mmCIF file with all atom_site columns, C-alpha atoms in Angstrom:
data_model
loop_
_atom_site.group_PDB
_atom_site.id
_atom_site.type_symbol
_atom_site.label_atom_id
_atom_site.label_alt_id
_atom_site.label_comp_id
_atom_site.label_asym_id
_atom_site.label_entity_id
_atom_site.label_seq_id
_atom_site.pdbx_PDB_ins_code
_atom_site.Cartn_x
_atom_site.Cartn_y
_atom_site.Cartn_z
_atom_site.occupancy
_atom_site.B_iso_or_equiv
_atom_site.pdbx_formal_charge
_atom_site.auth_seq_id
_atom_site.auth_comp_id
_atom_site.auth_asym_id
_atom_site.auth_atom_id
_atom_site.pdbx_PDB_model_num
ATOM 1   C CA . MET L 1 1   ? 0.078   0.048   0.085   1.00 35.00 ? 1   MET L CA 1
ATOM 2   C CA . ARG L 1 2   ? 0.955   3.352   -1.090  1.00 33.00 ? 2   ARG L CA 1
ATOM 3   C CA . THR L 1 3   ? 0.674   6.738   1.493   1.00 30.00 ? 3   THR L CA 1
ATOM 4   C CA . VAL L 1 4   ? -1.325  8.909   -0.430  1.00 29.00 ? 4   VAL L CA 1
ATOM 5   C CA . ARG L 1 5   ? -0.208  12.573  -0.428  1.00 29.00 ? 5   ARG L CA 1
ATOM 6   C CA . LEU L 1 6   ? -3.842  14.527  -0.503  1.00 30.00 ? 6   LEU L CA 1
ATOM 7   C CA . SER L 1 7   ? -4.228  17.989  -1.679  1.00 28.00 ? 7   SER L CA 1
ATOM 8   C CA . LEU L 1 8   ? -7.976  17.662  -2.451  1.00 27.00 ? 8   LEU L CA 1
ATOM 9   C CA . ALA L 1 9   ? -10.302 21.030  -2.745  1.00 29.00 ? 9   ALA L CA 1
ATOM 10  C CA . THR L 1 10  ? -13.679 20.624  -1.307  1.00 30.00 ? 10  THR L CA 1
ATOM 11  C CA . VAL L 1 11  ? -16.717 21.279  -3.353  1.00 27.00 ? 11  VAL L CA 1
ATOM 12  C CA . ALA L 1 12  ? -17.174 24.611  -0.855  1.00 28.00 ? 12  ALA L CA 1
ATOM 13  C CA . ALA L 1 13  ? -14.258 26.029  -0.180  1.00 27.00 ? 13  ALA L CA 1
ATOM 14  C CA . ALA L 1 14  ? -10.933 25.231  -0.951  1.00 25.00 ? 14  ALA L CA 1
ATOM 15  C CA . ALA L 1 15  ? -9.225  26.938  2.057   1.00 23.00 ? 15  ALA L CA 1
ATOM 16  C CA . LEU L 1 16  ? -11.546 25.362  4.976   1.00 28.00 ? 16  LEU L CA 1
ATOM 17  C CA . PRO L 1 17  ? -9.222  23.320  6.884   1.00 26.00 ? 17  PRO L CA 1
ATOM 18  C CA . LEU L 1 18  ? -11.255 20.049  8.714   1.00 27.00 ? 18  LEU L CA 1
ATOM 19  C CA . LEU L 1 19  ? -12.857 17.911  6.880   1.00 33.00 ? 19  LEU L CA 1
ATOM 20  C CA . LEU L 1 20  ? -14.128 17.241  3.046   1.00 33.00 ? 20  LEU L CA 1
ATOM 21  C CA . ALA L 1 21  ? -17.236 16.117  2.389   1.00 33.00 ? 21  ALA L CA 1
ATOM 22  C CA . ALA L 1 22  ? -19.766 15.706  -0.457  1.00 30.00 ? 22  ALA L CA 1
ATOM 23  C CA . GLY L 1 23  ? -22.656 18.300  -0.105  1.00 32.00 ? 23  GLY L CA 1
ATOM 24  C CA . GLN L 1 24  ? -20.471 21.325  1.312   1.00 37.00 ? 24  GLN L CA 1
ATOM 25  C CA . ALA L 1 25  ? -21.764 23.761  -1.429  1.00 32.00 ? 25  ALA L CA 1
ATOM 26  C CA . HIS L 1 26  ? -24.220 24.436  1.241   1.00 35.00 ? 26  HIS L CA 1
ATOM 27  C CA . ALA L 1 27  ? -22.414 25.073  3.754   1.00 38.00 ? 27  ALA L CA 1
ATOM 28  C CA . GLN L 1 28  ? -21.507 28.229  5.301   1.00 41.00 ? 28  GLN L CA 1
ATOM 29  C CA . LEU L 1 29  ? -24.224 29.176  6.765   1.00 42.00 ? 29  LEU L CA 1
ATOM 30  C CA . GLN L 1 30  ? -23.083 32.156  9.657   1.00 46.00 ? 30  GLN L CA 1
ATOM 31  C CA . ASP L 1 31  ? -20.354 33.399  11.116  1.00 50.00 ? 31  ASP L CA 1
ATOM 32  C CA . GLY L 1 32  ? -21.002 34.277  14.431  1.00 65.00 ? 32  GLY L CA 1
ATOM 33  C CA . GLU L 1 33  ? -22.106 33.077  17.850  1.00 80.00 ? 33  GLU L CA 1
ATOM 34  C CA . TRP L 1 34  ? -24.700 31.965  16.492  1.00 88.00 ? 34  TRP L CA 1
ATOM 35  C CA . ALA L 1 35  ? -26.607 30.213  13.934  1.00 92.00 ? 35  ALA L CA 1
ATOM 36  C CA . SER L 1 36  ? -29.940 29.779  11.988  1.00 93.00 ? 36  SER L CA 1
ATOM 37  C CA . TYR L 1 37  ? -31.481 26.905  12.424  1.00 95.00 ? 37  TYR L CA 1
ATOM 38  C CA . ARG L 1 38  ? -33.629 27.584  9.672   1.00 95.00 ? 38  ARG L CA 1
ATOM 39  C CA . ASP L 1 39  ? -30.124 27.863  7.277   1.00 94.00 ? 39  ASP L CA 1
ATOM 40  C CA . ALA L 1 40  ? -28.998 24.630  9.227   1.00 95.00 ? 40  ALA L CA 1
ATOM 41  C CA . TYR L 1 41  ? -32.941 22.473  7.799   1.00 96.00 ? 41  TYR L CA 1
ATOM 42  C CA . ARG L 1 42  ? -32.229 24.464  4.068   1.00 95.00 ? 42  ARG L CA 1
ATOM 43  C CA . ALA L 1 43  ? -28.650 22.905  3.802   1.00 94.00 ? 43  ALA L CA 1
ATOM 44  C CA . MET L 1 44  ? -29.058 19.523  5.967   1.00 96.00 ? 44  MET L CA 1
ATOM 45  C CA . VAL L 1 45  ? -32.438 18.853  4.171   1.00 96.00 ? 45  VAL L CA 1
ATOM 46  C CA . VAL L 1 46  ? -30.786 18.549  0.962   1.00 96.00 ? 46  VAL L CA 1
ATOM 47  C CA . PHE L 1 47  ? -29.258 15.428  1.735   1.00 97.00 ? 47  PHE L CA 1
ATOM 48  C CA . GLU L 1 48  ? -32.634 13.894  3.058   1.00 96.00 ? 48  GLU L CA 1
ATOM 49  C CA . LYS L 1 49  ? -34.243 14.897  -0.580  1.00 96.00 ? 49  LYS L CA 1
ATOM 50  C CA . TYR L 1 50  ? -31.759 13.574  -2.538  1.00 97.00 ? 50  TYR L CA 1
ATOM 51  C CA . GLY L 1 51  ? -32.452 11.047  -4.187  1.00 98.00 ? 51  GLY L CA 1
ATOM 52  C CA . GLY L 1 52  ? -29.877 9.392   -5.079  1.00 98.00 ? 52  GLY L CA 1
ATOM 53  C CA . PRO L 1 53  ? -28.166 5.873   -3.431  1.00 98.00 ? 53  PRO L CA 1
ATOM 54  C CA . LYS L 1 54  ? -26.945 6.873   -0.134  1.00 98.00 ? 54  LYS L CA 1
ATOM 55  C CA . HIS L 1 55  ? -27.735 3.631   1.953   1.00 98.00 ? 55  HIS L CA 1
ATOM 56  C CA . PHE L 1 56  ? -23.735 3.872   3.119   1.00 98.00 ? 56  PHE L CA 1
ATOM 57  C CA . LEU L 1 57  ? -23.575 7.441   3.605   1.00 98.00 ? 57  LEU L CA 1
ATOM 58  C CA . GLN L 1 58  ? -24.687 9.494   7.338   1.00 97.00 ? 58  GLN L CA 1
ATOM 59  C CA . SER L 1 59  ? -25.048 13.218  7.308   1.00 97.00 ? 59  SER L CA 1
ATOM 60  C CA . GLN L 1 60  ? -24.213 15.282  10.106  1.00 97.00 ? 60  GLN L CA 1
ATOM 61  C CA . LEU L 1 61  ? -23.520 19.192  11.136  1.00 96.00 ? 61  LEU L CA 1
ATOM 62  C CA . GLN L 1 62  ? -20.661 20.159  11.917  1.00 94.00 ? 62  GLN L CA 1
ATOM 63  C CA . VAL L 1 63  ? -18.911 23.317  13.448  1.00 92.00 ? 63  VAL L CA 1
ATOM 64  C CA . LEU L 1 64  ? -16.037 25.523  12.481  1.00 88.00 ? 64  LEU L CA 1
ATOM 65  C CA . PRO L 1 65  ? -13.779 27.511  14.747  1.00 85.00 ? 65  PRO L CA 1
ATOM 66  C CA . ARG L 1 66  ? -13.042 30.991  12.582  1.00 83.00 ? 66  ARG L CA 1
ATOM 67  C CA . GLY L 1 67  ? -9.677  32.064  13.160  1.00 76.00 ? 67  GLY L CA 1
ATOM 68  C CA . ALA L 1 68  ? -7.805  30.823  15.778  1.00 67.00 ? 68  ALA L CA 1
ATOM 69  C CA . ALA L 1 69  ? -10.752 29.584  18.201  1.00 73.00 ? 69  ALA L CA 1
ATOM 70  C CA . VAL L 1 70  ? -10.951 25.895  18.926  1.00 76.00 ? 70  VAL L CA 1
ATOM 71  C CA . LEU L 1 71  ? -13.377 23.904  20.059  1.00 80.00 ? 71  LEU L CA 1
ATOM 72  C CA . GLY L 1 72  ? -12.539 21.738  22.689  1.00 78.00 ? 72  GLY L CA 1
ATOM 73  C CA . ASP L 1 73  ? -14.002 18.725  24.848  1.00 82.00 ? 73  ASP L CA 1
ATOM 74  C CA . GLY L 1 74  ? -17.395 18.875  26.701  1.00 87.00 ? 74  GLY L CA 1
ATOM 75  C CA . LEU L 1 75  ? -18.731 21.127  23.904  1.00 90.00 ? 75  LEU L CA 1
ATOM 76  C CA . GLN L 1 76  ? -22.596 20.943  22.420  1.00 94.00 ? 76  GLN L CA 1
ATOM 77  C CA . LEU L 1 77  ? -24.523 22.875  20.585  1.00 95.00 ? 77  LEU L CA 1
ATOM 78  C CA . THR L 1 78  ? -27.764 23.910  21.549  1.00 94.00 ? 78  THR L CA 1
ATOM 79  C CA . LEU L 1 79  ? -31.184 24.873  19.582  1.00 95.00 ? 79  LEU L CA 1
ATOM 80  C CA . ALA L 1 80  ? -32.883 27.239  21.318  1.00 93.00 ? 80  ALA L CA 1
ATOM 81  C CA . GLY L 1 81  ? -36.297 28.325  19.784  1.00 91.00 ? 81  GLY L CA 1
ATOM 82  C CA . LYS L 1 82  ? -39.445 29.348  21.258  1.00 90.00 ? 82  LYS L CA 1
ATOM 83  C CA . THR L 1 83  ? -41.077 25.969  21.964  1.00 88.00 ? 83  THR L CA 1
ATOM 84  C CA . THR L 1 84  ? -37.772 23.691  21.639  1.00 89.00 ? 84  THR L CA 1
ATOM 85  C CA . GLN L 1 85  ? -35.023 23.171  23.750  1.00 92.00 ? 85  GLN L CA 1
ATOM 86  C CA . LEU L 1 86  ? -32.257 20.498  22.636  1.00 95.00 ? 86  LEU L CA 1
ATOM 87  C CA . HIS L 1 87  ? -28.712 20.408  23.324  1.00 96.00 ? 87  HIS L CA 1
ATOM 88  C CA . LEU L 1 88  ? -26.516 18.459  20.584  1.00 97.00 ? 88  LEU L CA 1
ATOM 89  C CA . PRO L 1 89  ? -23.407 17.056  22.113  1.00 96.00 ? 89  PRO L CA 1
ATOM 90  C CA . LEU L 1 90  ? -20.822 17.900  19.116  1.00 95.00 ? 90  LEU L CA 1
ATOM 91  C CA . ASP L 1 91  ? -18.307 14.266  18.671  1.00 92.00 ? 91  ASP L CA 1
ATOM 92  C CA . PRO L 1 92  ? -14.467 15.617  18.326  1.00 88.00 ? 92  PRO L CA 1
ATOM 93  C CA . LEU L 1 93  ? -14.625 16.472  14.789  1.00 90.00 ? 93  LEU L CA 1
ATOM 94  C CA . GLY L 1 94  ? -17.318 19.326  15.596  1.00 91.00 ? 94  GLY L CA 1
ATOM 95  C CA . ARG L 1 95  ? -20.328 17.383  14.734  1.00 94.00 ? 95  ARG L CA 1
ATOM 96  C CA . THR L 1 96  ? -23.474 16.381  15.228  1.00 96.00 ? 96  THR L CA 1
ATOM 97  C CA . PRO L 1 97  ? -26.670 15.040  13.896  1.00 96.00 ? 97  PRO L CA 1
ATOM 98  C CA . LEU L 1 98  ? -29.755 18.075  13.703  1.00 96.00 ? 98  LEU L CA 1
ATOM 99  C CA . PRO L 1 99  ? -33.222 17.033  13.955  1.00 95.00 ? 99  PRO L CA 1
ATOM 100 C CA . LEU L 1 100 ? -35.085 18.632  11.411  1.00 94.00 ? 100 LEU L CA 1
ATOM 101 C CA . GLN L 1 101 ? -37.828 20.065  14.388  1.00 93.00 ? 101 GLN L CA 1
ATOM 102 C CA . LYS L 1 102 ? -41.060 21.803  12.275  1.00 93.00 ? 102 LYS L CA 1
ATOM 103 C CA . ALA L 1 103 ? -41.063 23.653  15.210  1.00 93.00 ? 103 ALA L CA 1
ATOM 104 C CA . ALA L 1 104 ? -37.995 24.861  15.505  1.00 94.00 ? 104 ALA L CA 1
ATOM 105 C CA . TYR L 1 105 ? -38.152 25.459  12.171  1.00 95.00 ? 105 TYR L CA 1
ATOM 106 C CA . ASP L 1 106 ? -40.843 27.737  12.663  1.00 94.00 ? 106 ASP L CA 1
ATOM 107 C CA . ASP L 1 107 ? -39.653 29.803  14.886  1.00 91.00 ? 107 ASP L CA 1
ATOM 108 C CA . ASN L 1 108 ? -36.244 29.673  13.270  1.00 89.00 ? 108 ASN L CA 1
ATOM 109 C CA . ALA L 1 109 ? -34.593 29.115  16.120  1.00 94.00 ? 109 ALA L CA 1
ATOM 110 C CA . ALA L 1 110 ? -30.546 29.735  17.079  1.00 95.00 ? 110 ALA L CA 1
ATOM 111 C CA . LEU L 1 111 ? -27.826 27.569  17.452  1.00 95.00 ? 111 LEU L CA 1
ATOM 112 C CA . VAL L 1 112 ? -25.168 28.200  19.596  1.00 93.00 ? 112 VAL L CA 1
ATOM 113 C CA . LEU L 1 113 ? -22.724 26.551  21.339  1.00 93.00 ? 113 LEU L CA 1
ATOM 114 C CA . ASN L 1 114 ? -23.168 26.282  25.298  1.00 90.00 ? 114 ASN L CA 1
ATOM 115 C CA . ARG L 1 115 ? -19.511 28.532  25.981  1.00 86.00 ? 115 ARG L CA 1
ATOM 116 C CA . LYS L 1 116 ? -19.116 31.908  24.437  1.00 84.00 ? 116 LYS L CA 1
ATOM 117 C CA . GLY L 1 117 ? -16.600 33.539  23.101  1.00 83.00 ? 117 GLY L CA 1
ATOM 118 C CA . ILE L 1 118 ? -16.506 31.246  20.327  1.00 84.00 ? 118 ILE L CA 1
ATOM 119 C CA . PRO L 1 119 ? -17.224 32.478  16.227  1.00 86.00 ? 119 PRO L CA 1
ATOM 120 C CA . PHE L 1 120 ? -18.139 29.653  14.233  1.00 89.00 ? 120 PHE L CA 1
ATOM 121 C CA . ALA L 1 121 ? -19.322 28.150  11.130  1.00 89.00 ? 121 ALA L CA 1
ATOM 122 C CA . LEU L 1 122 ? -21.699 25.292  10.340  1.00 92.00 ? 122 LEU L CA 1
ATOM 123 C CA . ARG L 1 123 ? -21.493 23.273  6.789   1.00 92.00 ? 123 ARG L CA 1
ATOM 124 C CA . PRO L 1 124 ? -22.906 19.734  6.648   1.00 94.00 ? 124 PRO L CA 1
ATOM 125 C CA . GLN L 1 125 ? -20.054 16.610  6.469   1.00 93.00 ? 125 GLN L CA 1
ATOM 126 C CA . VAL L 1 126 ? -21.507 13.521  4.585   1.00 96.00 ? 126 VAL L CA 1
ATOM 127 C CA . SER L 1 127 ? -19.568 10.612  4.320   1.00 97.00 ? 127 SER L CA 1
ATOM 128 C CA . ILE L 1 128 ? -18.944 6.900   5.260   1.00 98.00 ? 128 ILE L CA 1
ATOM 129 C CA . ALA L 1 129 ? -21.418 4.527   7.889   1.00 98.00 ? 129 ALA L CA 1
ATOM 130 C CA . ILE L 1 130 ? -19.522 3.009   10.664  1.00 98.00 ? 130 ILE L CA 1
ATOM 131 C CA . ARG L 1 131 ? -19.745 -0.604  11.199  1.00 97.00 ? 131 ARG L CA 1
ATOM 132 C CA . ALA L 1 132 ? -19.271 -1.708  14.205  1.00 94.00 ? 132 ALA L CA 1
ATOM 133 C CA . ASP L 1 133 ? -17.891 -4.979  13.561  1.00 96.00 ? 133 ASP L CA 1
ATOM 134 C CA . GLY L 1 134 ? -14.877 -2.699  12.100  1.00 96.00 ? 134 GLY L CA 1
ATOM 135 C CA . VAL L 1 135 ? -14.225 -5.117  8.902   1.00 98.00 ? 135 VAL L CA 1
ATOM 136 C CA . TYR L 1 136 ? -14.905 -2.942  5.929   1.00 99.00 ? 136 TYR L CA 1
ATOM 137 C CA . ASP L 1 137 ? -15.176 -4.662  2.093   1.00 98.00 ? 137 ASP L CA 1
ATOM 138 C CA . SER L 1 138 ? -12.728 -2.839  -0.648  1.00 98.00 ? 138 SER L CA 1
ATOM 139 C CA . ALA L 1 139 ? -15.895 -3.010  -2.682  1.00 98.00 ? 139 ALA L CA 1
ATOM 140 C CA . ASP L 1 140 ? -18.472 -1.861  -0.383  1.00 98.00 ? 140 ASP L CA 1
ATOM 141 C CA . LEU L 1 141 ? -15.864 0.802   0.554   1.00 98.00 ? 141 LEU L CA 1
ATOM 142 C CA . ARG L 1 142 ? -15.682 1.279   -3.060  1.00 98.00 ? 142 ARG L CA 1
ATOM 143 C CA . SER L 1 143 ? -19.160 1.951   -3.451  1.00 98.00 ? 143 SER L CA 1
ATOM 144 C CA . ALA L 1 144 ? -19.388 4.259   -0.943  1.00 98.00 ? 144 ALA L CA 1
ATOM 145 C CA . CYS L 1 145 ? -16.947 6.316   -2.271  1.00 98.00 ? 145 CYS L CA 1
ATOM 146 C CA . ALA L 1 146 ? -18.952 6.257   -5.729  1.00 98.00 ? 146 ALA L CA 1
ATOM 147 C CA . GLN L 1 147 ? -22.253 7.525   -3.674  1.00 98.00 ? 147 GLN L CA 1
ATOM 148 C CA . ALA L 1 148 ? -20.299 10.337  -2.042  1.00 97.00 ? 148 ALA L CA 1
ATOM 149 C CA . LEU L 1 149 ? -19.385 11.388  -5.091  1.00 97.00 ? 149 LEU L CA 1
ATOM 150 C CA . GLY L 1 150 ? -22.333 11.046  -6.262  1.00 97.00 ? 150 GLY L CA 1
ATOM 151 C CA . PHE L 1 151 ? -24.377 13.458  -4.240  1.00 97.00 ? 151 PHE L CA 1
ATOM 152 C CA . ALA L 1 152 ? -21.359 15.697  -4.450  1.00 96.00 ? 152 ALA L CA 1
ATOM 153 C CA . ARG L 1 153 ? -22.099 15.408  -7.832  1.00 96.00 ? 153 ARG L CA 1
ATOM 154 C CA . TYR L 1 154 ? -25.314 16.506  -7.456  1.00 96.00 ? 154 TYR L CA 1
ATOM 155 C CA . VAL L 1 155 ? -24.740 19.666  -5.310  1.00 93.00 ? 155 VAL L CA 1
ATOM 156 C CA . ASP L 1 156 ? -21.915 21.359  -6.953  1.00 92.00 ? 156 ASP L CA 1
ATOM 157 C CA . ALA L 1 157 ? -21.971 20.012  -11.115 1.00 92.00 ? 157 ALA L CA 1
ATOM 158 C CA . SER L 1 158 ? -16.851 21.060  -11.060 1.00 92.00 ? 158 SER L CA 1
ATOM 159 C CA . GLN L 1 159 ? -17.382 17.262  -9.503  1.00 92.00 ? 159 GLN L CA 1
ATOM 160 C CA . ARG L 1 160 ? -17.728 15.992  -12.030 1.00 93.00 ? 160 ARG L CA 1
ATOM 161 C CA . SER L 1 161 ? -14.204 16.154  -13.407 1.00 94.00 ? 161 SER L CA 1
ATOM 162 C CA . ARG L 1 162 ? -13.187 14.305  -9.971  1.00 95.00 ? 162 ARG L CA 1
ATOM 163 C CA . GLN L 1 163 ? -12.915 10.441  -9.243  1.00 96.00 ? 163 GLN L CA 1
ATOM 164 C CA . CYS L 1 164 ? -12.879 8.229   -6.594  1.00 96.00 ? 164 CYS L CA 1
ATOM 165 C CA . VAL L 1 165 ? -9.369  7.183   -5.371  1.00 96.00 ? 165 VAL L CA 1
ATOM 166 C CA . GLY L 1 166 ? -9.998  5.385   -1.989  1.00 96.00 ? 166 GLY L CA 1
ATOM 167 C CA . THR L 1 167 ? -10.679 6.669   2.063   1.00 96.00 ? 167 THR L CA 1
ATOM 168 C CA . ARG L 1 168 ? -9.539  8.160   4.967   1.00 93.00 ? 168 ARG L CA 1
ATOM 169 C CA . PHE L 1 169 ? -10.204 6.762   8.657   1.00 95.00 ? 169 PHE L CA 1
ATOM 170 C CA . VAL L 1 170 ? -10.609 8.939   10.892  1.00 92.00 ? 170 VAL L CA 1
ATOM 171 C CA . PHE L 1 171 ? -9.583  8.062   14.722  1.00 91.00 ? 171 PHE L CA 1
ATOM 172 C CA . GLY L 1 172 ? -10.532 9.542   18.322  1.00 84.00 ? 172 GLY L CA 1
ATOM 173 C CA . LYS L 1 173 ? -7.391  9.499   20.296  1.00 77.00 ? 173 LYS L CA 1
ATOM 174 C CA . LYS L 1 174 ? -3.331  9.381   19.051  1.00 68.00 ? 174 LYS L CA 1
ATOM 175 C CA . GLY L 1 175 ? -1.565  5.951   19.276  1.00 66.00 ? 175 GLY L CA 1
ATOM 176 C CA . GLU L 1 176 ? -5.760  4.507   19.081  1.00 73.00 ? 176 GLU L CA 1
ATOM 177 C CA . GLY L 1 177 ? -5.830  4.168   16.229  1.00 80.00 ? 177 GLY L CA 1
ATOM 178 C CA . GLY L 1 178 ? -5.019  2.472   12.770  1.00 91.00 ? 178 GLY L CA 1
ATOM 179 C CA . ALA L 1 179 ? -5.813  -0.324  10.077  1.00 96.00 ? 179 ALA L CA 1
ATOM 180 C CA . HIS L 1 180 ? -5.007  -3.073  8.677   1.00 96.00 ? 180 HIS L CA 1
ATOM 181 C CA . TRP L 1 181 ? -5.618  -4.707  4.638   1.00 97.00 ? 181 TRP L CA 1
ATOM 182 C CA . ARG L 1 182 ? -6.704  -8.161  4.662   1.00 97.00 ? 182 ARG L CA 1
ATOM 183 C CA . PRO L 1 183 ? -6.536  -8.850  0.626   1.00 95.00 ? 183 PRO L CA 1
ATOM 184 C CA . GLU L 1 184 ? -8.122  -11.852 -0.847  1.00 93.00 ? 184 GLU L CA 1
ATOM 185 C CA . GLY L 1 185 ? -6.206  -15.266 0.105   1.00 86.00 ? 185 GLY L CA 1
ATOM 186 C CA . GLY L 1 186 ? -3.051  -12.722 0.975   1.00 86.00 ? 186 GLY L CA 1
ATOM 187 C CA . SER L 1 187 ? -1.637  -12.003 4.527   1.00 88.00 ? 187 SER L CA 1
ATOM 188 C CA . GLU L 1 188 ? -2.729  -8.591  6.292   1.00 92.00 ? 188 GLU L CA 1
ATOM 189 C CA . ASP L 1 189 ? -0.397  -5.387  6.488   1.00 93.00 ? 189 ASP L CA 1
ATOM 190 C CA . VAL L 1 190 ? -0.420  -2.434  8.123   1.00 93.00 ? 190 VAL L CA 1
ATOM 191 C CA . LEU L 1 191 ? -2.716  0.730   5.791   1.00 94.00 ? 191 LEU L CA 1
ATOM 192 C CA . PRO L 1 192 ? -0.711  3.553   6.121   1.00 89.00 ? 192 PRO L CA 1
ATOM 193 C CA . ALA L 1 193 ? -0.576  6.967   8.627   1.00 86.00 ? 193 ALA L CA 1
ATOM 194 C CA . ALA L 1 194 ? -1.402  10.098  5.877   1.00 82.00 ? 194 ALA L CA 1
ATOM 195 C CA . PRO L 1 195 ? 1.395   12.406  7.291   1.00 60.00 ? 195 PRO L CA 1
ATOM 196 C CA . GLY L 1 196 ? 0.379   16.589  7.158   1.00 50.00 ? 196 GLY L CA 1
ATOM 197 C CA . VAL L 1 197 ? -3.496  15.147  7.177   1.00 52.00 ? 197 VAL L CA 1
ATOM 198 C CA . ALA L 1 198 ? -4.674  14.826  10.162  1.00 53.00 ? 198 ALA L CA 1
ATOM 199 C CA . GLU L 1 199 ? -8.010  16.171  11.427  1.00 56.00 ? 199 GLU L CA 1
ATOM 200 C CA . GLN L 1 200 ? -7.590  18.385  13.989  1.00 69.00 ? 200 GLN L CA 1
ATOM 201 C CA . GLY L 1 201 ? -4.290  16.157  15.653  1.00 75.00 ? 201 GLY L CA 1
ATOM 202 C CA . LEU L 1 202 ? -6.670  13.141  15.300  1.00 83.00 ? 202 LEU L CA 1
ATOM 203 C CA . PRO L 1 203 ? -4.710  9.757   13.999  1.00 87.00 ? 203 PRO L CA 1
ATOM 204 C CA . THR L 1 204 ? -5.820  9.271   9.763   1.00 91.00 ? 204 THR L CA 1
ATOM 205 C CA . VAL L 1 205 ? -5.090  6.690   7.821   1.00 93.00 ? 205 VAL L CA 1
ATOM 206 C CA . ILE L 1 206 ? -4.990  6.163   4.708   1.00 93.00 ? 206 ILE L CA 1
ATOM 207 C CA . TYR L 1 207 ? -6.713  3.263   1.981   1.00 96.00 ? 207 TYR L CA 1
ATOM 208 C CA . ARG L 1 208 ? -6.285  3.823   -1.591  1.00 96.00 ? 208 ARG L CA 1
ATOM 209 C CA . PHE L 1 209 ? -8.341  1.861   -4.515  1.00 97.00 ? 209 PHE L CA 1
ATOM 210 C CA . GLY L 1 210 ? -6.545  -0.643  -6.038  1.00 94.00 ? 210 GLY L CA 1
ATOM 211 C CA . SER L 1 211 ? -7.604  -3.957  -8.733  1.00 93.00 ? 211 SER L CA 1
ATOM 212 C CA . GLU L 1 212 ? -7.133  -6.486  -5.470  1.00 93.00 ? 212 GLU L CA 1
ATOM 213 C CA . ARG L 1 213 ? -10.176 -7.741  -3.399  1.00 96.00 ? 213 ARG L CA 1
ATOM 214 C CA . GLY L 1 214 ? -10.167 -7.312  0.551   1.00 97.00 ? 214 GLY L CA 1
ATOM 215 C CA . GLN L 1 215 ? -11.113 -6.009  3.430   1.00 98.00 ? 215 GLN L CA 1
ATOM 216 C CA . VAL L 1 216 ? -9.846  -2.822  5.565   1.00 98.00 ? 216 VAL L CA 1
ATOM 217 C CA . LEU L 1 217 ? -9.426  -4.590  9.407   1.00 98.00 ? 217 LEU L CA 1
ATOM 218 C CA . THR L 1 218 ? -9.859  -1.245  12.052  1.00 97.00 ? 218 THR L CA 1
ATOM 219 C CA . ASP L 1 219 ? -7.923  -1.753  15.093  1.00 93.00 ? 219 ASP L CA 1
ATOM 220 C CA . SER L 1 220 ? -10.540 0.603   16.825  1.00 93.00 ? 220 SER L CA 1
ATOM 221 C CA . VAL L 1 221 ? -13.449 2.013   16.088  1.00 94.00 ? 221 VAL L CA 1
ATOM 222 C CA . PRO L 1 222 ? -13.398 5.477   13.713  1.00 94.00 ? 222 PRO L CA 1
ATOM 223 C CA . LEU L 1 223 ? -14.357 8.604   14.285  1.00 93.00 ? 223 LEU L CA 1
ATOM 224 C CA . ALA L 1 224 ? -15.244 9.521   10.729  1.00 94.00 ? 224 ALA L CA 1
ATOM 225 C CA . ILE L 1 225 ? -14.404 8.110   7.129   1.00 97.00 ? 225 ILE L CA 1
ATOM 226 C CA . LEU L 1 226 ? -14.318 9.921   4.422   1.00 95.00 ? 226 LEU L CA 1
ATOM 227 C CA . PRO L 1 227 ? -14.277 9.531   0.596   1.00 96.00 ? 227 PRO L CA 1
ATOM 228 C CA . VAL L 1 228 ? -11.015 10.535  -1.130  1.00 95.00 ? 228 VAL L CA 1
ATOM 229 C CA . PHE L 1 229 ? -12.151 11.997  -4.616  1.00 95.00 ? 229 PHE L CA 1
ATOM 230 C CA . GLU L 1 230 ? -8.982  13.689  -6.731  1.00 94.00 ? 230 GLU L CA 1
#
């Protein structure tokens, strides 16, 4: 396996320092210490209404700290409206599922962080669904990447020139993440870490598609599995 050097533009803004996400064309909702739930709803519902294949995918709302701000541990996104009060815990990548609620939409509830002084923006983040057993067939990963690219092309025609070349696995804590490649009829091999591609200091492992069939086995549950387009 070869280590892959990524130089990927995101769908909406090439300068964003976080995850490549299929479907970022609707991502920049607001830049401040609060965001409109109505805007977030409209961005997230694009994936829900998408009629193409997506059974290998999941969509979450991602908080992007602005400037020198950092998210830190224990951060939550609060949905606050006249009739709605929900606390949405963020994972280490700043992501959370966004409940689609008509009452909160009608109220145009606010989305705020539980800590002051952190300016942020929001974007949808589409990734590949996690398997509880940690076993990912190469054919399924190819299909998942193709589904993500199909959605990316749906929201942004400029993505039509890109192709799926692999997936990257992002793990929770340094030293805890890792994955192996087990080819059909062959012995396991450690997949390489991706130098210079770590997500917020988190370890990242690359699986690049090849002609050989087999399985990717993760040593621990990844935070995210992301498609790689070139």
